[in-house]
mmCIF file with all atom_site columns, C-alpha atoms in Angstrom:
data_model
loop_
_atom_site.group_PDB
_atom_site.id
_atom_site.type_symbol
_atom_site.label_atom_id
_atom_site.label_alt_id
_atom_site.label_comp_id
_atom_site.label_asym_id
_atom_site.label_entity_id
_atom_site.label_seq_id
_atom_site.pdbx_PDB_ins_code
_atom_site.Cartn_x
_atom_site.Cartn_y
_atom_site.Cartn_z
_atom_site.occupancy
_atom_site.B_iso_or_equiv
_atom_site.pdbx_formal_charge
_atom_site.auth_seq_id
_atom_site.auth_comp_id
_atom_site.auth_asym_id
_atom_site.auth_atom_id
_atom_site.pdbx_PDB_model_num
ATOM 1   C CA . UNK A 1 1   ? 37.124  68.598  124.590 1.00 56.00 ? 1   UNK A CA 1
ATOM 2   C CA . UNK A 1 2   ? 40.022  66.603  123.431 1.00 60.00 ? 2   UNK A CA 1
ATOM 3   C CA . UNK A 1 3   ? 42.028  67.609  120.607 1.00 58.00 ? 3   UNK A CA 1
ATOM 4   C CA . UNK A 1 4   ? 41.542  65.768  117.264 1.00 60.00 ? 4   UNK A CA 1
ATOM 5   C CA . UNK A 1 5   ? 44.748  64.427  115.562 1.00 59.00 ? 5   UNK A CA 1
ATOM 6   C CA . UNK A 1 6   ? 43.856  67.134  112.523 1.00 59.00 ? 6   UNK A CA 1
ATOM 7   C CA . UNK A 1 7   ? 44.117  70.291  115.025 1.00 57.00 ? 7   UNK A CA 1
ATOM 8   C CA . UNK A 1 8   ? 47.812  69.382  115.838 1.00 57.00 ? 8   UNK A CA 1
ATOM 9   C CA . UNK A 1 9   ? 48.486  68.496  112.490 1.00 59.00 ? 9   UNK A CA 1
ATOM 10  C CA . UNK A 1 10  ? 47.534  71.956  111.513 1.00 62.00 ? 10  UNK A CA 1
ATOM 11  C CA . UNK A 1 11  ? 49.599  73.657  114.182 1.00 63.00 ? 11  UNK A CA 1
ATOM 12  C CA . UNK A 1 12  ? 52.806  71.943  113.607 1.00 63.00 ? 12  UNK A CA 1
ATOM 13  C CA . UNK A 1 13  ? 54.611  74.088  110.213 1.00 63.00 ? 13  UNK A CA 1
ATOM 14  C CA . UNK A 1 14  ? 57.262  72.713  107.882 1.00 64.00 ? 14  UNK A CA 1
ATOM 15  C CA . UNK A 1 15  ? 60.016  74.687  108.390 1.00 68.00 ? 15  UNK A CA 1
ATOM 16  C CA . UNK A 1 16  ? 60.160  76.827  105.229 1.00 67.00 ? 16  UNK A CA 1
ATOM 17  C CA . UNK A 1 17  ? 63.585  77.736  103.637 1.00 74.00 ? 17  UNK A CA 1
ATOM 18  C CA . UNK A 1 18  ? 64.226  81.166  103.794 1.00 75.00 ? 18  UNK A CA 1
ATOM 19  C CA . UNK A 1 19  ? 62.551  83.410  100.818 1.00 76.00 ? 19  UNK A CA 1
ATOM 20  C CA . UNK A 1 20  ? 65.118  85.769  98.744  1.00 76.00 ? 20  UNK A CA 1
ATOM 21  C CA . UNK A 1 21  ? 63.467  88.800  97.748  1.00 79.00 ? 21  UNK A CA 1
ATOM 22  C CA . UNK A 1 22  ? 65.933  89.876  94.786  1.00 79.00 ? 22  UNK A CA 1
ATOM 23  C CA . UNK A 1 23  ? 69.760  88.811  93.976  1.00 77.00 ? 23  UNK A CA 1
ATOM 24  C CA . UNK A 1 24  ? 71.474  90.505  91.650  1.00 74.00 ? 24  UNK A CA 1
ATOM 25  C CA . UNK A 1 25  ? 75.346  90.624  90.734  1.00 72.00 ? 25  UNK A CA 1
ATOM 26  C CA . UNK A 1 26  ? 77.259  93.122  90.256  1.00 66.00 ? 26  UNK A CA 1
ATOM 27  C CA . UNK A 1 27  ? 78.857  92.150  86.052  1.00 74.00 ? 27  UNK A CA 1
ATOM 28  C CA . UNK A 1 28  ? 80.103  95.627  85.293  1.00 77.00 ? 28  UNK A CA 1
ATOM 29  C CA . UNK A 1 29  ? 81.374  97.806  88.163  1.00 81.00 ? 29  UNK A CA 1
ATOM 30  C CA . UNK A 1 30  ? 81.706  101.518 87.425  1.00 88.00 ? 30  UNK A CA 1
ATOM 31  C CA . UNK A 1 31  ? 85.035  101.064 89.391  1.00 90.00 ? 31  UNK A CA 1
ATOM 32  C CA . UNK A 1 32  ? 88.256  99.574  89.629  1.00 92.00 ? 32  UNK A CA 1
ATOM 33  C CA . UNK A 1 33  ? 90.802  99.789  92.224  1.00 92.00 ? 33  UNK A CA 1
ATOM 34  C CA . UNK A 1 34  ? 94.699  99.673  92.314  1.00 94.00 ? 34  UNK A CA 1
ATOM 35  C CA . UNK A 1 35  ? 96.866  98.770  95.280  1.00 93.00 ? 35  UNK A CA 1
ATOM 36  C CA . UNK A 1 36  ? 100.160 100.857 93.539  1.00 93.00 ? 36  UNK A CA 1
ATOM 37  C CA . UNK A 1 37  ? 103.527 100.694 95.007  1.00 93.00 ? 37  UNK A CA 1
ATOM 38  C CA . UNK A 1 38  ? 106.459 103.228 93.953  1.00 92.00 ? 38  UNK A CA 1
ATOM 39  C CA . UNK A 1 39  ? 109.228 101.696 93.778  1.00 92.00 ? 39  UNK A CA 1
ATOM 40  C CA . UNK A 1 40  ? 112.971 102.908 93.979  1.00 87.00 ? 40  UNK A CA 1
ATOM 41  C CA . UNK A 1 41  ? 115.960 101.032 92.520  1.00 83.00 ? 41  UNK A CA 1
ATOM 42  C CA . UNK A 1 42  ? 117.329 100.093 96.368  1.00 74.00 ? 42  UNK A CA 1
ATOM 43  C CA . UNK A 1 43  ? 113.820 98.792  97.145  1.00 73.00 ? 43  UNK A CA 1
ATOM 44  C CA . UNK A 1 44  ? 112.536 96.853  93.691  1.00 60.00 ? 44  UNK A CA 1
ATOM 45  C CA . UNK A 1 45  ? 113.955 93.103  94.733  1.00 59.00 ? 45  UNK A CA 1
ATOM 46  C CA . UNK A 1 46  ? 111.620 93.752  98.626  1.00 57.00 ? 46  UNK A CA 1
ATOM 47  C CA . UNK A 1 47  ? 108.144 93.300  98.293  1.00 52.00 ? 47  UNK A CA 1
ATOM 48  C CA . UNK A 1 48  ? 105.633 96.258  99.298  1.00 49.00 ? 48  UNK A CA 1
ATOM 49  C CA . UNK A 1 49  ? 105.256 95.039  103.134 1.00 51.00 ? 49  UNK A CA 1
ATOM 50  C CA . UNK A 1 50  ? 109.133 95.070  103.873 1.00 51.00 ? 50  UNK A CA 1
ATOM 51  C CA . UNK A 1 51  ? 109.669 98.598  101.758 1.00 48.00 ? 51  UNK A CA 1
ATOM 52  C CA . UNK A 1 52  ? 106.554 99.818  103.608 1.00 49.00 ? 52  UNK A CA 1
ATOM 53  C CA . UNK A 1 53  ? 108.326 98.320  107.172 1.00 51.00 ? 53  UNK A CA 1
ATOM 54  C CA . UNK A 1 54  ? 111.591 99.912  106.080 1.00 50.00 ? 54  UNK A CA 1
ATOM 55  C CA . UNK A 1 55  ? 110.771 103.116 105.021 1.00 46.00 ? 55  UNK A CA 1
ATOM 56  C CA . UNK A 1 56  ? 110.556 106.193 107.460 1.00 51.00 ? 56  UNK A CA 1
ATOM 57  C CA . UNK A 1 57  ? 106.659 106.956 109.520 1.00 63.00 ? 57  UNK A CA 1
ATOM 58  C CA . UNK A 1 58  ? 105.713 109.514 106.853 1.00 77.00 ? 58  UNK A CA 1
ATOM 59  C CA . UNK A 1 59  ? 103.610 108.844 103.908 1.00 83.00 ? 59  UNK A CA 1
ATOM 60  C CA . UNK A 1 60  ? 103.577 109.674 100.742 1.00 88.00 ? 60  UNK A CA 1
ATOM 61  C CA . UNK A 1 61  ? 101.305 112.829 99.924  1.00 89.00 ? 61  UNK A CA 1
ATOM 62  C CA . UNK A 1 62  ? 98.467  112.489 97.433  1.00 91.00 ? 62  UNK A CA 1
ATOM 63  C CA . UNK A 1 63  ? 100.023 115.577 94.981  1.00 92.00 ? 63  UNK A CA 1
ATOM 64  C CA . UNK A 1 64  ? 103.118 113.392 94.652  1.00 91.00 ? 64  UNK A CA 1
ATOM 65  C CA . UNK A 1 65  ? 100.814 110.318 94.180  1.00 93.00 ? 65  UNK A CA 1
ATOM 66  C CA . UNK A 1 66  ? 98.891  112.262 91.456  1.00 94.00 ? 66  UNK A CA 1
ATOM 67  C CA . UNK A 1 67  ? 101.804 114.052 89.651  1.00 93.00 ? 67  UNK A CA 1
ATOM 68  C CA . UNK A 1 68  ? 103.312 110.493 89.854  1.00 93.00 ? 68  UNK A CA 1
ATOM 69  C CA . UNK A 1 69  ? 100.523 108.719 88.149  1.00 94.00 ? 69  UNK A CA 1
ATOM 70  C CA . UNK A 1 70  ? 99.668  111.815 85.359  1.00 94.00 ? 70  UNK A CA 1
ATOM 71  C CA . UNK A 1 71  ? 103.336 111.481 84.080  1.00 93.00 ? 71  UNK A CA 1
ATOM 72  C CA . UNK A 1 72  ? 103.284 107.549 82.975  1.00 93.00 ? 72  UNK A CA 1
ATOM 73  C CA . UNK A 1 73  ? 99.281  107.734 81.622  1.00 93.00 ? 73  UNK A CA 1
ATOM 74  C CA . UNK A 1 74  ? 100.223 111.265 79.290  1.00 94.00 ? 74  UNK A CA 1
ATOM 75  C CA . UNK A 1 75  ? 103.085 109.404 77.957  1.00 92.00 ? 75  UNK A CA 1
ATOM 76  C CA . UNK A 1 76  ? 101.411 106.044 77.152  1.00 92.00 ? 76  UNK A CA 1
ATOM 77  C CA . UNK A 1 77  ? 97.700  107.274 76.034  1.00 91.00 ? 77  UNK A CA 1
ATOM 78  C CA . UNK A 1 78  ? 98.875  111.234 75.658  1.00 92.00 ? 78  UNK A CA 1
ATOM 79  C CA . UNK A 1 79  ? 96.199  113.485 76.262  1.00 93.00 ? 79  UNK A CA 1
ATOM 80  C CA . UNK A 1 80  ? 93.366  111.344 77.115  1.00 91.00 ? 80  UNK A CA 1
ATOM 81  C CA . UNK A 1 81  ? 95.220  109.562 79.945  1.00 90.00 ? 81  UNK A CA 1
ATOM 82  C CA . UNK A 1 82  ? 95.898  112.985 81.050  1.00 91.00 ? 82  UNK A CA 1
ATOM 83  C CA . UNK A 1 83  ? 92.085  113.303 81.217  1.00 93.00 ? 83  UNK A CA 1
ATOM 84  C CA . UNK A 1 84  ? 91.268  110.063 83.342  1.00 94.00 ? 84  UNK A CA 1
ATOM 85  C CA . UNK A 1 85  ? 89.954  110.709 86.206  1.00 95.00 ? 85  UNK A CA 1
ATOM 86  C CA . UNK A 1 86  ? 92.269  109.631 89.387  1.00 95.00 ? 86  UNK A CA 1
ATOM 87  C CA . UNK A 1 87  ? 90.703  108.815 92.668  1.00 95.00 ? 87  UNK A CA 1
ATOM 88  C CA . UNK A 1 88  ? 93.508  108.461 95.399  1.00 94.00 ? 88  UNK A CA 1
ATOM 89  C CA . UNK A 1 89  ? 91.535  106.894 98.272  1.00 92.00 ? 89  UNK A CA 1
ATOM 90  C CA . UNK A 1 90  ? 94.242  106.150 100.655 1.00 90.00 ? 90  UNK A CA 1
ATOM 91  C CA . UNK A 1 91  ? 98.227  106.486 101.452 1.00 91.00 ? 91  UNK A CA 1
ATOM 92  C CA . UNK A 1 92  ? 100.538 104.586 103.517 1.00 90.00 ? 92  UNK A CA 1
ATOM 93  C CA . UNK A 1 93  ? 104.464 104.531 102.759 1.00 89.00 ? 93  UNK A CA 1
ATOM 94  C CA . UNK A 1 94  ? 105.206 104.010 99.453  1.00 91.00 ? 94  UNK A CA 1
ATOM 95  C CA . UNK A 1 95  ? 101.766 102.276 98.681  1.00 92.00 ? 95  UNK A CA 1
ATOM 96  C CA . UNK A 1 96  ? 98.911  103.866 97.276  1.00 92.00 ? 96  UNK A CA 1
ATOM 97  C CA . UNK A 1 97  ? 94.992  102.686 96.832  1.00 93.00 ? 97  UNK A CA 1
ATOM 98  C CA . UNK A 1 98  ? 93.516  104.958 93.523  1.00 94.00 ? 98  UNK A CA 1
ATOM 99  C CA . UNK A 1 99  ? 89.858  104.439 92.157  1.00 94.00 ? 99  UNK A CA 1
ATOM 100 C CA . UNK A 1 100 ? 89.774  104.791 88.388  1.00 95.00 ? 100 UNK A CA 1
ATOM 101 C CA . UNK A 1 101 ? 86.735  104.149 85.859  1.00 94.00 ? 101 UNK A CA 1
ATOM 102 C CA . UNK A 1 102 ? 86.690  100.919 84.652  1.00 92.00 ? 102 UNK A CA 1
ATOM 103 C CA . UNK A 1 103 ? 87.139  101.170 81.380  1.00 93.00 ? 103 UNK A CA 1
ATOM 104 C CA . UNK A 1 104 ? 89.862  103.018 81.620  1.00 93.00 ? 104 UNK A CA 1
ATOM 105 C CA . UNK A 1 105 ? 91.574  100.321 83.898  1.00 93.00 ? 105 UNK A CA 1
ATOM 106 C CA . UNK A 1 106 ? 93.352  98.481  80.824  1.00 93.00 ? 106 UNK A CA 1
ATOM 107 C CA . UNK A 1 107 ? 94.960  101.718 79.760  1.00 93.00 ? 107 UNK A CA 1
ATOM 108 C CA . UNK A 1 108 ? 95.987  102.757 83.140  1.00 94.00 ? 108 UNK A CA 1
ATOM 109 C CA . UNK A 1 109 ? 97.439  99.462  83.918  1.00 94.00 ? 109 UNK A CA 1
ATOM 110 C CA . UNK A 1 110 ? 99.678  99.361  80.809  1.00 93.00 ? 110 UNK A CA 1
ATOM 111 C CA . UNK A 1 111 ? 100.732 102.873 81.283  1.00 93.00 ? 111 UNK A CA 1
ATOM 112 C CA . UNK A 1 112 ? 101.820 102.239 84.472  1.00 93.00 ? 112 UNK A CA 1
ATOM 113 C CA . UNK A 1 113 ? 103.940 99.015  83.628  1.00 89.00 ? 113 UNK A CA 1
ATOM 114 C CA . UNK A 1 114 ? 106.634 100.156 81.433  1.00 86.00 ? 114 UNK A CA 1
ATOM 115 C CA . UNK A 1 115 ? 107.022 103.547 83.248  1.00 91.00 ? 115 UNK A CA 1
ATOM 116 C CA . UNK A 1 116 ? 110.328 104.625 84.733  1.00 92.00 ? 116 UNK A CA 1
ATOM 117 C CA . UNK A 1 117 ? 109.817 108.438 85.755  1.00 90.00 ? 117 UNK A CA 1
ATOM 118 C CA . UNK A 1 118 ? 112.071 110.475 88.132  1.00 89.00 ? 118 UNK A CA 1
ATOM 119 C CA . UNK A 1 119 ? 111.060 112.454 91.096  1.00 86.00 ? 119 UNK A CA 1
ATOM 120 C CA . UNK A 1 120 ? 112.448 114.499 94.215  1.00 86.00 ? 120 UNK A CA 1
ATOM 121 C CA . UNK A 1 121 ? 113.922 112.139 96.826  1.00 82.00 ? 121 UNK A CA 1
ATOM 122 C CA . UNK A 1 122 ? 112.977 114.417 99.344  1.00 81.00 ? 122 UNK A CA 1
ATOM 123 C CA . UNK A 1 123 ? 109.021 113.449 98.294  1.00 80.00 ? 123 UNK A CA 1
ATOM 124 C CA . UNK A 1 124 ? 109.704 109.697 98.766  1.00 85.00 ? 124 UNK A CA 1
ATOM 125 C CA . UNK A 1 125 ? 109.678 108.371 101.961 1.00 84.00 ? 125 UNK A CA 1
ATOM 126 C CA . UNK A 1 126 ? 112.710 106.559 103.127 1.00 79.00 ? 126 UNK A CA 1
ATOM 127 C CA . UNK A 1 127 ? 115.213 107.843 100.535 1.00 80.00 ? 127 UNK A CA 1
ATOM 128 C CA . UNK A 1 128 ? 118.105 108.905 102.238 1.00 77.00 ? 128 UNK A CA 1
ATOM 129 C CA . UNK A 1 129 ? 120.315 110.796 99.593  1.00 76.00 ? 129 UNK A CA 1
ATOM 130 C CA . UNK A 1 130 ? 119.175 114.092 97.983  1.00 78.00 ? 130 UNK A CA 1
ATOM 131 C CA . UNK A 1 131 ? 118.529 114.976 93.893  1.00 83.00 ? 131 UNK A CA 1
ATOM 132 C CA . UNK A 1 132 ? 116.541 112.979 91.789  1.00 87.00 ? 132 UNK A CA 1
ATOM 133 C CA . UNK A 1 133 ? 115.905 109.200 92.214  1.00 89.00 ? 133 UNK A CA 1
ATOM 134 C CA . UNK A 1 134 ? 114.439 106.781 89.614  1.00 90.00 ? 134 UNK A CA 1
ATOM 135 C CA . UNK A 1 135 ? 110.595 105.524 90.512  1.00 91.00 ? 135 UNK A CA 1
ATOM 136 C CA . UNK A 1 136 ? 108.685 103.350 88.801  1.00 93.00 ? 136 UNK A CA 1
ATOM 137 C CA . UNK A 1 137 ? 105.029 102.024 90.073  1.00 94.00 ? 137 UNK A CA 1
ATOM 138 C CA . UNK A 1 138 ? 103.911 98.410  90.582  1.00 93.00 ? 138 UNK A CA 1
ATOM 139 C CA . UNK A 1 139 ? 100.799 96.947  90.459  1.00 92.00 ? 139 UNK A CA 1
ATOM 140 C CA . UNK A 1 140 ? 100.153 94.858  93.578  1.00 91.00 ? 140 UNK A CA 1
ATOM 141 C CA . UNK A 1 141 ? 96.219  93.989  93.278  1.00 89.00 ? 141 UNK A CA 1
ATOM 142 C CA . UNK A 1 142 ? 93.638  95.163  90.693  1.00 88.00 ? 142 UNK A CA 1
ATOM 143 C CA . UNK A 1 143 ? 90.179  94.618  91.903  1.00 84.00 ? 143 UNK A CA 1
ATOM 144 C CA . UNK A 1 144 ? 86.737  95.617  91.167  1.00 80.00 ? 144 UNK A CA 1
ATOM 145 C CA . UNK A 1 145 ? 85.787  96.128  94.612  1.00 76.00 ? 145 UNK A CA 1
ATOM 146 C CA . UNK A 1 146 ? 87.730  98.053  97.433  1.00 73.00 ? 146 UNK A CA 1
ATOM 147 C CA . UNK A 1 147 ? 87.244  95.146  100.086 1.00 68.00 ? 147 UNK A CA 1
ATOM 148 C CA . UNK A 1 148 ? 88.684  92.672  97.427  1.00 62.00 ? 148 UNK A CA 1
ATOM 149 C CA . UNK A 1 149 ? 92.477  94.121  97.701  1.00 64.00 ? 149 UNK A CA 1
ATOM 150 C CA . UNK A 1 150 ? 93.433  93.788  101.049 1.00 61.00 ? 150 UNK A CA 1
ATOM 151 C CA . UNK A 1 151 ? 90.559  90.943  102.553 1.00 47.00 ? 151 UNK A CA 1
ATOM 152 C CA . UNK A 1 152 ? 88.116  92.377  104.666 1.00 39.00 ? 152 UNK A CA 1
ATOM 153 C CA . UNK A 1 153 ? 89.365  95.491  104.570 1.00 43.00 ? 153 UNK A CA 1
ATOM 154 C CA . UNK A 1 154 ? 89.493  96.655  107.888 1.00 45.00 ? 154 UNK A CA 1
ATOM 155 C CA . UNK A 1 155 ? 92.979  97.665  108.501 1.00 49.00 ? 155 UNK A CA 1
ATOM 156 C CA . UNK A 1 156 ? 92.301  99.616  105.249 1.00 49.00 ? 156 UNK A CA 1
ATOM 157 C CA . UNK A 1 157 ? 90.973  102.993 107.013 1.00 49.00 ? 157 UNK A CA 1
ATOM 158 C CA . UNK A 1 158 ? 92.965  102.648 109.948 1.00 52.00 ? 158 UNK A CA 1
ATOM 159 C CA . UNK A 1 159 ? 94.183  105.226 112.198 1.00 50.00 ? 159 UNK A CA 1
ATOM 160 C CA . UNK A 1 160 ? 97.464  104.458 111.041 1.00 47.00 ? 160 UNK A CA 1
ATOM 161 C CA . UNK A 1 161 ? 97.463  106.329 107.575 1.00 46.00 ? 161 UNK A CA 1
ATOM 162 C CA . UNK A 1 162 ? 95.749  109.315 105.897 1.00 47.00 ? 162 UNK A CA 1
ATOM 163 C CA . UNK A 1 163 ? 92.657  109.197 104.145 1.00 47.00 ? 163 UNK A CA 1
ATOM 164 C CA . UNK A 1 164 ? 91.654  111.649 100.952 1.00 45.00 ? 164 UNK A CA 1
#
């Protein structure tokens, strides 16, 4: 028995576009992340990638990170930058990759932008004379997502650096 013209029509299907279940965007993330840079008054005028290049193979530790970042926050915002809670994900060189809560973001970022603080050259890497240098921190990328300050963030994680 021959097959009628409706039979085939019935087994060829229109190619359907694919169905989304949900989308949803993300408006208010709980986080925001800093790509921080300390910078020394022989290495302000070089970006991050040629202090980072120049600098010696150790990193900066995350207690010199963290008593680094408490100084400029209790001295803008006092005792409530004090309290923000610091996340210091990742070290490498001079540069530094914090989480903070996002609403405290603002604060943090104008604490950090008029700061000049001193520290032990012996904790900064690449500092060849002893005593106390000059540091200051700058701001290379804000971001509400990790992946968002460095691409795809692969080379983030590496073997190459330490991870908190």
């Amino acid at each position: 028995m021959p097959a009628s013209s409706e039979d085939t029509k019935k087994r060829k299907r229109k190619e359907k576009e694919t169905h989304m279940l949900h989308q949803t965007t993300f408006r208010k993330p709980a986080w925001s992340y800093f790509h921080l840079s300390l910078v020394t008054p022989g290495t302000a005028a070089l970006s991050s990638t040629v202090a980072a290049a120049s600098s010696e193979a150790r990193d900066l530790d995350a207690l010199t990170v963290s008593a680094l970042l408490l100084q400029p926050l209790t001295a803008y915002l006092g005792i409530t930058g004090a309290a923000v809670p610091i996340d210091i994900l990742y070290t490498q060189g001079r540069d530094a990759y914090v989480r903070i809560p996002r609403q405290d973001a603002r604060g943090f970022r104008a604490g950090l932008s008029g700061w000049i603080g001193g520290c032990d050259a012996g904790s900064i890497p690449g500092v060849k004379e002893g005593g106390r240098v000059n540091v200051a921190w700058r701001v290379v990328t804000e971001g509400g997502s990790l992946g968002l300050l460095r691409g795809s963030g692969e080379e983030l994680f590496g073997e190459s650096g330490a991870v908190y």
